[in-house]
Each structure stands twice: as C-alpha cells, then as structure tokens.
Coordinates of C-alpha atoms and ligand atoms in Angstrom, one line a residue:
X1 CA 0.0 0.0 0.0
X2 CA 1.7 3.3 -1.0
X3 CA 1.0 6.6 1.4
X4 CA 0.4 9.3 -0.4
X5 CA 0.6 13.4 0.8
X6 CA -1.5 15.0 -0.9
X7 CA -1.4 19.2 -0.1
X8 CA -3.4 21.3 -1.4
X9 CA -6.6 18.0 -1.6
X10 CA -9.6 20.0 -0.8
X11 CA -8.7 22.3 -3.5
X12 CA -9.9 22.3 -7.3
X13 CA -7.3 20.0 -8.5
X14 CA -6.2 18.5 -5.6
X15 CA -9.8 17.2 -4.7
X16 CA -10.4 15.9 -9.0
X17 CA -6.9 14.4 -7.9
X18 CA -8.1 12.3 -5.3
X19 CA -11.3 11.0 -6.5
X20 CA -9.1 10.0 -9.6
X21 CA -6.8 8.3 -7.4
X22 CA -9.5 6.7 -5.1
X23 CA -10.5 5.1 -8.7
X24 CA -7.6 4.3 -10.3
X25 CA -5.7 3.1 -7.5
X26 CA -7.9 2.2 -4.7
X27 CA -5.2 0.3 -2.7
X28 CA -3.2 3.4 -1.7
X29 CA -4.1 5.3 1.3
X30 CA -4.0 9.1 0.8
X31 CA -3.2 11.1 3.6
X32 CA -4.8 14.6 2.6
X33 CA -3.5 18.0 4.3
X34 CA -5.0 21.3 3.5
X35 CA -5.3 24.6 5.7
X36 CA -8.9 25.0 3.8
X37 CA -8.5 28.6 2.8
X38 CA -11.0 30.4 1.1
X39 CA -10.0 27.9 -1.7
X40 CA -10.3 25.1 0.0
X41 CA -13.8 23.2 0.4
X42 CA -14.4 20.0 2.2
X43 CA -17.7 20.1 -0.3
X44 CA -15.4 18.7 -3.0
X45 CA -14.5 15.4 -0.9
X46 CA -18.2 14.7 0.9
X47 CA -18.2 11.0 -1.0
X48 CA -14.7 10.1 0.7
X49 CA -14.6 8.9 4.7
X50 CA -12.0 8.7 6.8
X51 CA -10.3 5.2 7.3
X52 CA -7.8 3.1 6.0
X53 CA -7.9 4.2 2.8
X54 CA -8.0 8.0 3.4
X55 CA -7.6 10.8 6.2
X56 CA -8.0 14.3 6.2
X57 CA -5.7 16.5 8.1
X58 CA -6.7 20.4 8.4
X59 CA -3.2 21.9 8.4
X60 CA -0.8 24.9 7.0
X61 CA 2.6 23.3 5.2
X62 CA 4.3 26.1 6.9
X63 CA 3.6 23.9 9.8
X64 CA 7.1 21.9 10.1
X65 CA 6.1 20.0 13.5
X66 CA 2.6 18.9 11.5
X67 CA 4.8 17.4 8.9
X68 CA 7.7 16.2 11.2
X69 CA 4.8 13.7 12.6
X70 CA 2.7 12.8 9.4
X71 CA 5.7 11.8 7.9
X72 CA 6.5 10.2 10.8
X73 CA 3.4 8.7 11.4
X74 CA 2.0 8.1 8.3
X75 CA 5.2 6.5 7.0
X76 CA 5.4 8.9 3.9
X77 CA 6.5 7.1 0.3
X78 CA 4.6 10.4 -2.0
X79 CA 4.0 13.5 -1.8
X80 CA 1.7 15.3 -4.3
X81 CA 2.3 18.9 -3.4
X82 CA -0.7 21.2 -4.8
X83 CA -1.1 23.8 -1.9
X84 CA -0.6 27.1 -3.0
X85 CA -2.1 30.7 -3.5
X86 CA -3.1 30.3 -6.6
X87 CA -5.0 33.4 -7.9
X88 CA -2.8 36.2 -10.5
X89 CA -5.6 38.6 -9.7
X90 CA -5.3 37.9 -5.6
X91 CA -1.7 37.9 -6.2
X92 CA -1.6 41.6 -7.7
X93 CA -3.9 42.4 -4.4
X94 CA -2.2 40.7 -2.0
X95 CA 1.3 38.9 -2.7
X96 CA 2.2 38.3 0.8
X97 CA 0.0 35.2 1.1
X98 CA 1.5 33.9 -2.0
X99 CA 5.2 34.4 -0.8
X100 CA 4.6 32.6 2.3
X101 CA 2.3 29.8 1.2
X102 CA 4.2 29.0 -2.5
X103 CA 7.8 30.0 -1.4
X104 CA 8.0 29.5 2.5
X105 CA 5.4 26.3 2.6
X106 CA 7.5 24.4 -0.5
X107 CA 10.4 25.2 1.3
X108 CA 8.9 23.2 4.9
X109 CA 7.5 20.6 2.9
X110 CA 10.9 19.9 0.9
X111 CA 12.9 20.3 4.8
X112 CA 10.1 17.7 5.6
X113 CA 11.0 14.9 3.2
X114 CA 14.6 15.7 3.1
X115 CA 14.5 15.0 6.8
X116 CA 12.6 11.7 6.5
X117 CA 14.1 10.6 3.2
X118 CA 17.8 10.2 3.3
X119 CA 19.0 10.2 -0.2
X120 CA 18.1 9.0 -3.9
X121 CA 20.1 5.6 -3.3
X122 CA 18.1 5.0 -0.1
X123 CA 14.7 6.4 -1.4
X124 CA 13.2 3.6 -3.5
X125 CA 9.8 4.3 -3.9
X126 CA 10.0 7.5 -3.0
X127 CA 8.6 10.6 -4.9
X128 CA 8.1 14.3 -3.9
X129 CA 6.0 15.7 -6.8
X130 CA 5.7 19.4 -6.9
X131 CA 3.1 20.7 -9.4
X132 CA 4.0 23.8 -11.0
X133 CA 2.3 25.8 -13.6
X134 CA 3.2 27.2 -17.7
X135 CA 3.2 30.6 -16.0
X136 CA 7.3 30.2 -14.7
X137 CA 7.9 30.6 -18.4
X138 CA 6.5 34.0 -18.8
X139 CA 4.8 35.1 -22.3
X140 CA 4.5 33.9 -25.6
X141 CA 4.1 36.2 -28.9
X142 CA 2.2 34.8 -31.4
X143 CA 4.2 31.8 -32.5
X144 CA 6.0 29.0 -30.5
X145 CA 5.1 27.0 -27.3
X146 CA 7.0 26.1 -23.8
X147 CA 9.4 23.6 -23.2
X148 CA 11.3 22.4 -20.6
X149 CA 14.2 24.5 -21.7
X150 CA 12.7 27.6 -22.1
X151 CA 14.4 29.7 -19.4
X152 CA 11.9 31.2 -16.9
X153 CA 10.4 34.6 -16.8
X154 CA 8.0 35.3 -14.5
X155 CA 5.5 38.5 -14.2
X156 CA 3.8 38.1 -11.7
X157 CA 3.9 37.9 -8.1
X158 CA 2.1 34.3 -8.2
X159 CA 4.4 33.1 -11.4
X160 CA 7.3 34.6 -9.4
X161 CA 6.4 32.8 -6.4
X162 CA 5.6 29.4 -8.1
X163 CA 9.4 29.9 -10.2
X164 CA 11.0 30.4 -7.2
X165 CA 9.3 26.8 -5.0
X166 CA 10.2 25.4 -8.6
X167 CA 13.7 26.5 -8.4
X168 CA 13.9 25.2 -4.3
X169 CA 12.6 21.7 -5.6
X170 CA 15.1 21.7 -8.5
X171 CA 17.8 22.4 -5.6
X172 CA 17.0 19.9 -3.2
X173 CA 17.2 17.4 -6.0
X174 CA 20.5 18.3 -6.8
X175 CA 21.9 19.1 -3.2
X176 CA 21.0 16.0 -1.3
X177 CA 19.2 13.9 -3.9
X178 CA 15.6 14.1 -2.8
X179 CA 13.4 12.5 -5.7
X180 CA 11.4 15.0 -6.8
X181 CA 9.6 15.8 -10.4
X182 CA 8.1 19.1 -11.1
X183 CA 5.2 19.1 -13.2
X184 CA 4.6 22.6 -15.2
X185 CA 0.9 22.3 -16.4
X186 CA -1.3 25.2 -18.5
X187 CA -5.3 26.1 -17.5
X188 CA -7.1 23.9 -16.4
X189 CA -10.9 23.6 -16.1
X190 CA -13.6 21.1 -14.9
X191 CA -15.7 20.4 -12.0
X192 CA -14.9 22.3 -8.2
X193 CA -13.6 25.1 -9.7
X194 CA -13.6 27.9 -7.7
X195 CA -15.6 30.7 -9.3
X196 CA -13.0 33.1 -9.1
X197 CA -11.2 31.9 -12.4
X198 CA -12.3 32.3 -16.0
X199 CA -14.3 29.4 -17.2
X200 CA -16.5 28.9 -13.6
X201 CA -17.1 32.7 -13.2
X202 CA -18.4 33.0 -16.6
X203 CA -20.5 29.9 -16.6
X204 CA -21.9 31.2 -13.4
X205 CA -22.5 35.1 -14.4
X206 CA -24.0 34.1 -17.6
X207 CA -26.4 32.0 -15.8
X208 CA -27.3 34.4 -13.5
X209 CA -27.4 37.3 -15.6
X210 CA -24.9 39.1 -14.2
X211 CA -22.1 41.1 -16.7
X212 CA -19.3 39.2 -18.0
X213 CA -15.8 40.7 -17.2
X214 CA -13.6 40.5 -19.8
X215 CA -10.0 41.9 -19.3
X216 CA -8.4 44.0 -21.7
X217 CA -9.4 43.1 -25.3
X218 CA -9.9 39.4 -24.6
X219 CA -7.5 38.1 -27.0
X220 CA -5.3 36.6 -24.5
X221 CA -4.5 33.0 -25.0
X222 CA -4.3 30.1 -22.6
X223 CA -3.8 26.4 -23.1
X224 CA -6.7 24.4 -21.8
X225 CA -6.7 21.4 -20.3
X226 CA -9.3 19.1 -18.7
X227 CA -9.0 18.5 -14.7
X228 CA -9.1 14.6 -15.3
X229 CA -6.3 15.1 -18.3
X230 CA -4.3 16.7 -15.4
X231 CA -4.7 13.9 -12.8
X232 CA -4.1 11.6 -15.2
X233 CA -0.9 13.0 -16.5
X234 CA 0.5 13.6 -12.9
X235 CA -0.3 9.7 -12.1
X236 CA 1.6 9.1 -14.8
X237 CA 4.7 11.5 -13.7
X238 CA 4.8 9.3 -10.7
X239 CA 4.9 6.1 -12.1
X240 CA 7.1 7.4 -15.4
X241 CA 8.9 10.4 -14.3
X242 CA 12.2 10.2 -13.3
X243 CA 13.7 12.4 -10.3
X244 CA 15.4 15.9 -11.3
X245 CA 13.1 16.0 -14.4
X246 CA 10.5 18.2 -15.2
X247 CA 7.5 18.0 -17.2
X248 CA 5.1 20.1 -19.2
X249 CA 1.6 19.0 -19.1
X250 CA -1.1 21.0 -21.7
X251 CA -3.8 20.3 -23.3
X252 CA -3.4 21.4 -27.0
X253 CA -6.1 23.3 -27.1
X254 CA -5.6 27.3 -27.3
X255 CA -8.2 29.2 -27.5
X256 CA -8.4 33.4 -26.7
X257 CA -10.7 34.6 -23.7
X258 CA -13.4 36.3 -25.4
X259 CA -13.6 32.7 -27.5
X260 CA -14.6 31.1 -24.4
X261 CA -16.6 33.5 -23.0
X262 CA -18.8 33.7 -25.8
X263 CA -19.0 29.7 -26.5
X264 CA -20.3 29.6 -23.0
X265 CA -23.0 32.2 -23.6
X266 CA -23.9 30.3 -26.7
X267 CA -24.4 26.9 -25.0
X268 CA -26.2 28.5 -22.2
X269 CA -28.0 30.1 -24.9
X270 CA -28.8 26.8 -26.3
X271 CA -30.1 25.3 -23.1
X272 CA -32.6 28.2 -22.4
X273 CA -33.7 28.0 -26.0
X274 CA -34.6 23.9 -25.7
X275 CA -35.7 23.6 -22.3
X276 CA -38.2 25.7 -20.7
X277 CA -37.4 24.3 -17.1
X278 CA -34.1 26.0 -17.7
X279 CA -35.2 28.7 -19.2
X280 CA -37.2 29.4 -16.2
X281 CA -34.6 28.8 -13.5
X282 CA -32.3 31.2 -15.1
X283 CA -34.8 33.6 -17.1
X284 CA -32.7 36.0 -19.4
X285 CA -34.3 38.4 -21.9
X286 CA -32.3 37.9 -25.4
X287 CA -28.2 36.5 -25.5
X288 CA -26.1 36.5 -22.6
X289 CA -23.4 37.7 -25.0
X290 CA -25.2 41.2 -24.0
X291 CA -23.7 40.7 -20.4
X292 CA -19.8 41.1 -21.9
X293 CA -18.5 43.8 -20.7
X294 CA -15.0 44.7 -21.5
X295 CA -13.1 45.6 -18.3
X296 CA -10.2 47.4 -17.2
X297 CA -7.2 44.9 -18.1
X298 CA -4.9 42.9 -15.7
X299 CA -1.6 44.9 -14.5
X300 CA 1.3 42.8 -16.5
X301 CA -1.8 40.8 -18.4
X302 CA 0.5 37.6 -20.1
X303 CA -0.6 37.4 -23.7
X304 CA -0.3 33.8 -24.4
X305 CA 0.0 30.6 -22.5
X306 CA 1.2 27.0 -24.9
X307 CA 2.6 23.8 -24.0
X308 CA 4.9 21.7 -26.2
X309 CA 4.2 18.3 -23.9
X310 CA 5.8 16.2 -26.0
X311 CA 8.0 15.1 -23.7
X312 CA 5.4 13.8 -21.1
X313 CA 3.7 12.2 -23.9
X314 CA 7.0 10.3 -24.9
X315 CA 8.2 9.6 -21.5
X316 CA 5.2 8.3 -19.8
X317 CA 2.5 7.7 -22.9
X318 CA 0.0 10.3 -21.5
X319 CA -2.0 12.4 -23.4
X320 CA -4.7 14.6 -23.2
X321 CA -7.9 12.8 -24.0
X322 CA -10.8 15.9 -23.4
X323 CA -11.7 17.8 -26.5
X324 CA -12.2 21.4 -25.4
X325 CA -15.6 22.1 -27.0
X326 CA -16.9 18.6 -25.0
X327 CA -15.1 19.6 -22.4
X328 CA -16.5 22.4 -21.4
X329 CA -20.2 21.3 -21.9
X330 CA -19.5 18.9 -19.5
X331 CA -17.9 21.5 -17.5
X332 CA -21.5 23.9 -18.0
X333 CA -23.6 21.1 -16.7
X334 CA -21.9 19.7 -14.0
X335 CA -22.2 23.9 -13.0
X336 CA -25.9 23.2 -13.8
X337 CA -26.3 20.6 -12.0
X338 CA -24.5 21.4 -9.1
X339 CA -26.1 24.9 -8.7
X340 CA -25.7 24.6 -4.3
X341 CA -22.1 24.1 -4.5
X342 CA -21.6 27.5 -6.0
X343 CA -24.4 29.3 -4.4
X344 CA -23.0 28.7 -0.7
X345 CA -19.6 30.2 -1.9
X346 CA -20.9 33.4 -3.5
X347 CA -23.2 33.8 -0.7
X348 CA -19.8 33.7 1.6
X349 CA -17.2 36.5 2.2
X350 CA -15.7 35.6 -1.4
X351 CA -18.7 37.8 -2.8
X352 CA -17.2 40.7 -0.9
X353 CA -14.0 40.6 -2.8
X354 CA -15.8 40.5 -6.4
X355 CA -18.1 43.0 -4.9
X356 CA -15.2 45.6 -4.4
X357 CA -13.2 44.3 -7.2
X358 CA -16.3 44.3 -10.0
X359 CA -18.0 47.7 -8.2
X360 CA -18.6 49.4 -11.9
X361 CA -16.6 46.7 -13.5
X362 CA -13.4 48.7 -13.6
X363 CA -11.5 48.8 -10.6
X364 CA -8.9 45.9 -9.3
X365 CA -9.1 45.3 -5.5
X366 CA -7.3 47.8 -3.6
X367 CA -4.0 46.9 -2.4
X368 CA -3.1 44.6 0.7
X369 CA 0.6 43.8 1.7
Ligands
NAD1 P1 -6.9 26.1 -5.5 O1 -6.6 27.5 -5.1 O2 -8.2 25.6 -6.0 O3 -6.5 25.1 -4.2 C1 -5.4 25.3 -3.4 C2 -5.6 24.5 -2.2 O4 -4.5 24.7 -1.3 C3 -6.8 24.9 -1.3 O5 -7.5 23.7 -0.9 C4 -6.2 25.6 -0.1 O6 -7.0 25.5 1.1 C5 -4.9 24.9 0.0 N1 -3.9 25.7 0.7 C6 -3.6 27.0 0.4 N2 -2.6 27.4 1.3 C7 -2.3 26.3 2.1 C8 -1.3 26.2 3.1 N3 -0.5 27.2 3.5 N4 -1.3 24.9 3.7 C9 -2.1 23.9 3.3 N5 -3.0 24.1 2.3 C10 -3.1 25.3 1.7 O7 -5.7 25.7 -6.5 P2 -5.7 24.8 -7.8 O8 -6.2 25.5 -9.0 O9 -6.3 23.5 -7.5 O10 -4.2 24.6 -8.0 C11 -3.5 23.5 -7.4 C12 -2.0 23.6 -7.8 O11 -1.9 23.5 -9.2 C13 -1.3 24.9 -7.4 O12 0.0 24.6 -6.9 C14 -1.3 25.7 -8.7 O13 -0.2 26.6 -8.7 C15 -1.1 24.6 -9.7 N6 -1.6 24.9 -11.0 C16 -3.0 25.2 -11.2 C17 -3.5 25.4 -12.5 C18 -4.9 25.8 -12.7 O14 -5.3 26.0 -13.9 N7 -5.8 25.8 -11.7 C19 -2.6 25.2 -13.6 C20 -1.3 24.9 -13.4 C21 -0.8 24.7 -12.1
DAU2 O1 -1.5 28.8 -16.8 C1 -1.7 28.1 -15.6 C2 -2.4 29.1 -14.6 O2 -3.7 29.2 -15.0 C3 -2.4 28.5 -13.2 O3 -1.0 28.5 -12.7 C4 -3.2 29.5 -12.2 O4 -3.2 28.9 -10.9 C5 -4.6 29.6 -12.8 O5 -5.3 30.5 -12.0 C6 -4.5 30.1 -14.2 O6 -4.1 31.4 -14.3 P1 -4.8 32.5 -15.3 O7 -4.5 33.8 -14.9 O8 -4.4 32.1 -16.7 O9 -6.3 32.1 -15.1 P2 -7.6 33.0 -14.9 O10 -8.8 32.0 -14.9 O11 -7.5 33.9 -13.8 O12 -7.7 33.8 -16.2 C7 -7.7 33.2 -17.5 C8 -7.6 34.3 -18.6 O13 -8.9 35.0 -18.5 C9 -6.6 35.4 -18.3 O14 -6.1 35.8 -19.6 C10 -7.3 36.5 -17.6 C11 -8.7 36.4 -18.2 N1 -9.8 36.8 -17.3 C12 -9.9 36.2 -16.1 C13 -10.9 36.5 -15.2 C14 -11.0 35.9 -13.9 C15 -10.8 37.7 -17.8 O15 -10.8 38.2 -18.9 N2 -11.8 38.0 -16.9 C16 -11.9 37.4 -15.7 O16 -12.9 37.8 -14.9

C-alpha cells in the first residue's frame, strides 16, 4: 500500500486528484493536508470517509512540527504537493500570502522529506512531486510554445512565487538527492472550480445574468486542459517520471478569452432556448453575449499561455484525452447541476472581494501587503 501526501486536496485540483486516485488506484491510502483557505472546500470530498484508505488533516505546510509527525506517522513514500495561492488577480492584491504559502510552505514541505528521506540511493519508492504551472515561463508572442528549456520569466507575483518553489525543488534534487519531479501544467478547467477563475465565473455570471468581465481586449491565450487530463498526467509523472526532471503538461487546445466566453453564452444560450425548465430557472431576456463587458485589463496581463508536452507524452505515454468544445459542456452542466455548490460560496465573504473588485466593473481590489 503506497502513502500518499497529498497538499493542497480540498482544492480544485487536488480534490479531482483524489477522486481520480481513489479510482484508479484504490489500494493506496491518501493522507490529505490542507489549511482549507477560502480555496479550500471540504464540499469537493463529501463521498470520501476517513479510514484506511484516506484521512483528512486540516493543516498549514508552513507547519514543520505537523509534517515532522505525518511523515513520521504516516510512513510517507509520495508527496503530491498542490497547496498554494493560486490566484494572479489575488496575487496583484495581496502577494504576501502567496510568498509565504508558494515560497516559504514548499520550502517546509521539501525540509520535511529531506529530513525523513535520506537520499536518492536509499529512497526507493520515494517521490516528492511538486506541481507547478506554464506561468514560470512568462509570455509567448504569437508563435511557438514552452518547453522544458525555455528559461523562466516570471510577471507576476504568483508566477514569481511558483518559479521560485520550482527552483527550491530543483535544488534539493541536486543538493542532497531528494526524488522530486516538477510538473509545469497550462489552464485547467472542470468540476470544483472555484468561481473566481475564467471558465466557472463566466458559466456562473452568464447563468445568472450578471455582466461578463472581460479583461483587456480578450484576445489573451491560454492552453486548456481538462482536470481529469491533469490527474491523469501527474499519475503518470509518478509512475514514469524520473527524479530531477520536469515535465510540461497542456492540453493542446488554445483558445483566446473572449472565444470562451462567448461559446459559453452560446451553450447556455442553447439550453434556455430547448428547455423551458431551464429557461425558467435562469430567465434571461435575449443573449447572454449582452452581459460582456470589457473591463479594465490585468496589470502585467500575459498574452499567451502553450505547451509543447511532447516530452510527457514520450516519457510516460499520457495524453490529453478531453476535447475542449466537449469539455466544457460537460464543465457547464456539472455547474448546472450542481447549482448549491456555487451558491453557498458566492453567498460567503468571497462575494465581498468580487463586490469591491467588480463595483462598476473597472476597478482591481485595492492593495493589501
Ligand atoms: P486552488 O486555489 O483551487 O486550491 C489550493 C488548495 O491549497 C486549497 O484547498 C487551499 O485550502 C490549500 N492551501 C492553500 N494554502 C495552504 C497552506 N498554507 N497549507 C495547506 N493548504 C493550503 O488551486 P488549484 O487551482 O487546485 O491549483 C493547485 C496547484 O496547481 C497549485 O499549486 C497551482 O499553482 C497549480 N496549477 C494550477 C493550475 C490551474 O489552472 N488551476 C494550472 C497549473 C498549475
Ligand atoms: O496557466 C496556468 C495558470 O492558469 C495557473 O497556474 C493558475 O493557478 C490559474 O489561476 C490560471 O491562471 P490564469 O491567470 O491564466 O487564469 P484565470 O482564470 O484567472 O484567467 C484566464 C484568462 O482570462 C486570463 O487571460 C485573464 C482572463 N480573465 C480572467 C478573469 C477571472 C478575464 O478576462 N476575466 C476574468 O474575470
């Protein structure tokens, strides 16, 4: 039976992660920790109990003592290390959170394993897999994608912060031979996102008739991915990756902002036009398109996010299975369908933040240290 460390599990991809793994691989036991921050919902795990299988821990990574003794306890052979800050727009607001939690807590959890895992040649089994993000690489023009050798640029405070765990976790490879992969994966969307990103903000706003905000011109480009494509692909970087390595993960499928924003409206359009139940539930007079409204764009906006993840796709024979215009009708109804889970967080204090960042749909959230 492997242990597994999952941070970051009640998360959007952390949680997809574990009811992946509780499928695939229902013989491990996962050991989840996770300080369930505003981004954190034990919602997203209600199906899985406690007991051999799998434990919840409520805990910060920062928290060396808490790690000292899961490790300990738990007899530690993975980590899967998702925790972070993982908002660009909170990031611009507030980077303190994201220094401490993506810089300071990947530093713990690395002191962690190091101090419970002596060295590659006595580590069999062992993995530490950090997952990183396409952001460490900066800005694409036009032309051209990411790969593992394109040097790293960050812009902003959250890419800055996430370049900098990667560079700890490259570091402690080299140093003293902990096993570690990085994985460096573009956008992802799917089920338990929280509505603070693109894709889940939009679904929800155009269902509720509420405007659209679309930053800058809405050209920008990102890479998206399916949730389940991502689990899949880091299962595979633990059985196939090898230590010191790192990986690009992407789901060949680029598409600009107000693309998506406006095939959303459409297949919400669709749904109100076929069913009247629908229709009913979220009444709208005419096209959502009518809610876009172009906004005020982000400070040090990246253009363009692609992956080359041919590597990955060599190395461990993963690829990304999801076509992006199933995808995300599968991703609109599960929104649909699943109307409480994002009610109860925009009824919570998280309204207050879009509240004063939206107020006339110009304005980013004033400035925190
Ligand atoms: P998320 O914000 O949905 O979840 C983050 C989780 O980490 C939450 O459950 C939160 O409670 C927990 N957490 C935060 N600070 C913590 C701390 N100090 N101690 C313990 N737990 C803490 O994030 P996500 O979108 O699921 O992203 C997960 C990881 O994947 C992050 O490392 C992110 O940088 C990376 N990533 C995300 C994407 C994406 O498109 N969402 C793409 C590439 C990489
Ligand atoms: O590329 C991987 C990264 O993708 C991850 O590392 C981050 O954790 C994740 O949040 C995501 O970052 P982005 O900034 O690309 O995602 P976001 O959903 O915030 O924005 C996607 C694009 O949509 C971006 O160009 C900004 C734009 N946008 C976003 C929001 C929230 C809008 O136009 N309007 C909006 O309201």
């Amino acid at each position: 039976m492997r242990k597994i460390l999952i941070t970051g599990g009640a998360g959007f991809i952390g949680s997809n992660f574990v009811i992946y793994m509780k499928g695939a691989h229902p013989g491990d036991r996962l050991i989840v920790l996770d300080k369930l921050t505003y981004a954190g919902n034990l919602e997203n795990l209600k199906g899985i109990k406690d007991g051999e299988g799998f434990r919840f821990v409520k805990g910060d990574i920062n928290d060396f003592e808490l790690l000292d003794s899961l490790f300990q306890k738990e007899k530690i052979d993975i980590v899967v290390h998702f925790a972070a800050e993982s908002h660009v727009d909170r990031s611009i607001s507030g980077p303190r959170s994201f220094i401490e939690t993506n810089i300071n807590g990947t530093f713990t959890m690395l002191e962690a394993a190091r101090r419970h895992w002596p060295g590659v040649a006595d580590a069999a089994g062992k993995r530490f897999l950090h997952v990183s993000t396409d952001e460490v690489y900066g800005s694409l023009g036009p032309t051209g994608y990411f790969t593992e050798e394109t040097p790293y640029s960050p812009n902003s405070p959250y890419s800055a912060s996430k370049a900098a765990s990667d560079h700890l976790v490259r570091a402690y490879f080299h140093t003293y031979g902990l096993p570690a992969v990085t994985t460096n994966c573009s956008n992802n969307y799917g089920p338990y996102q929280f509505p603070e990103k693109l894709i889940p903000l939009m679904i929800i706003n155009a269902l509720t008739g509420k405007p659209l905000p679309v930053y800058g011109d809405g050209q920008n480009v990102r890479d998206w991915l399916h949730v389940e494509d991502h689990c899949r692909a880091i299962d595979a970087a633990l059985e196939k990756g090898r230590p010191g390595e790192t990986y690009n993960i992407g789901g060949r499928s680029e598409r600009k902002n107000i693309d998506i924003v406006k095939l959303i409206c459409s297949i919400i359009d669709e749904k109100a036009a076929s069913d009247k139940g629908f229709a009913g539930e979220y009444p709208l007079d005419g096209s959502r398109t009518s809610l876009i409204k172009y906004v005020t764009d982000r400070p040090g906006h990246d253009k363009r996010y692609a992956i080359d993840c041919k590597k990955i796709e060599s190395a461990a024979g993963w690829k990304a299975e999801e076509n992006f215009e199933s995808g995300i009708r599968k991703t609109v109804d599960w929104y649909v369908e699943n109307r409480s889970w994002w009610e109860r967080i925009m009824s919570g204090e998280y309204m207050d933040y879009y509240d004063r960042q939206y107020k006339g749909l110009a304005k980013m959230p004033k400035t925190q240290s």
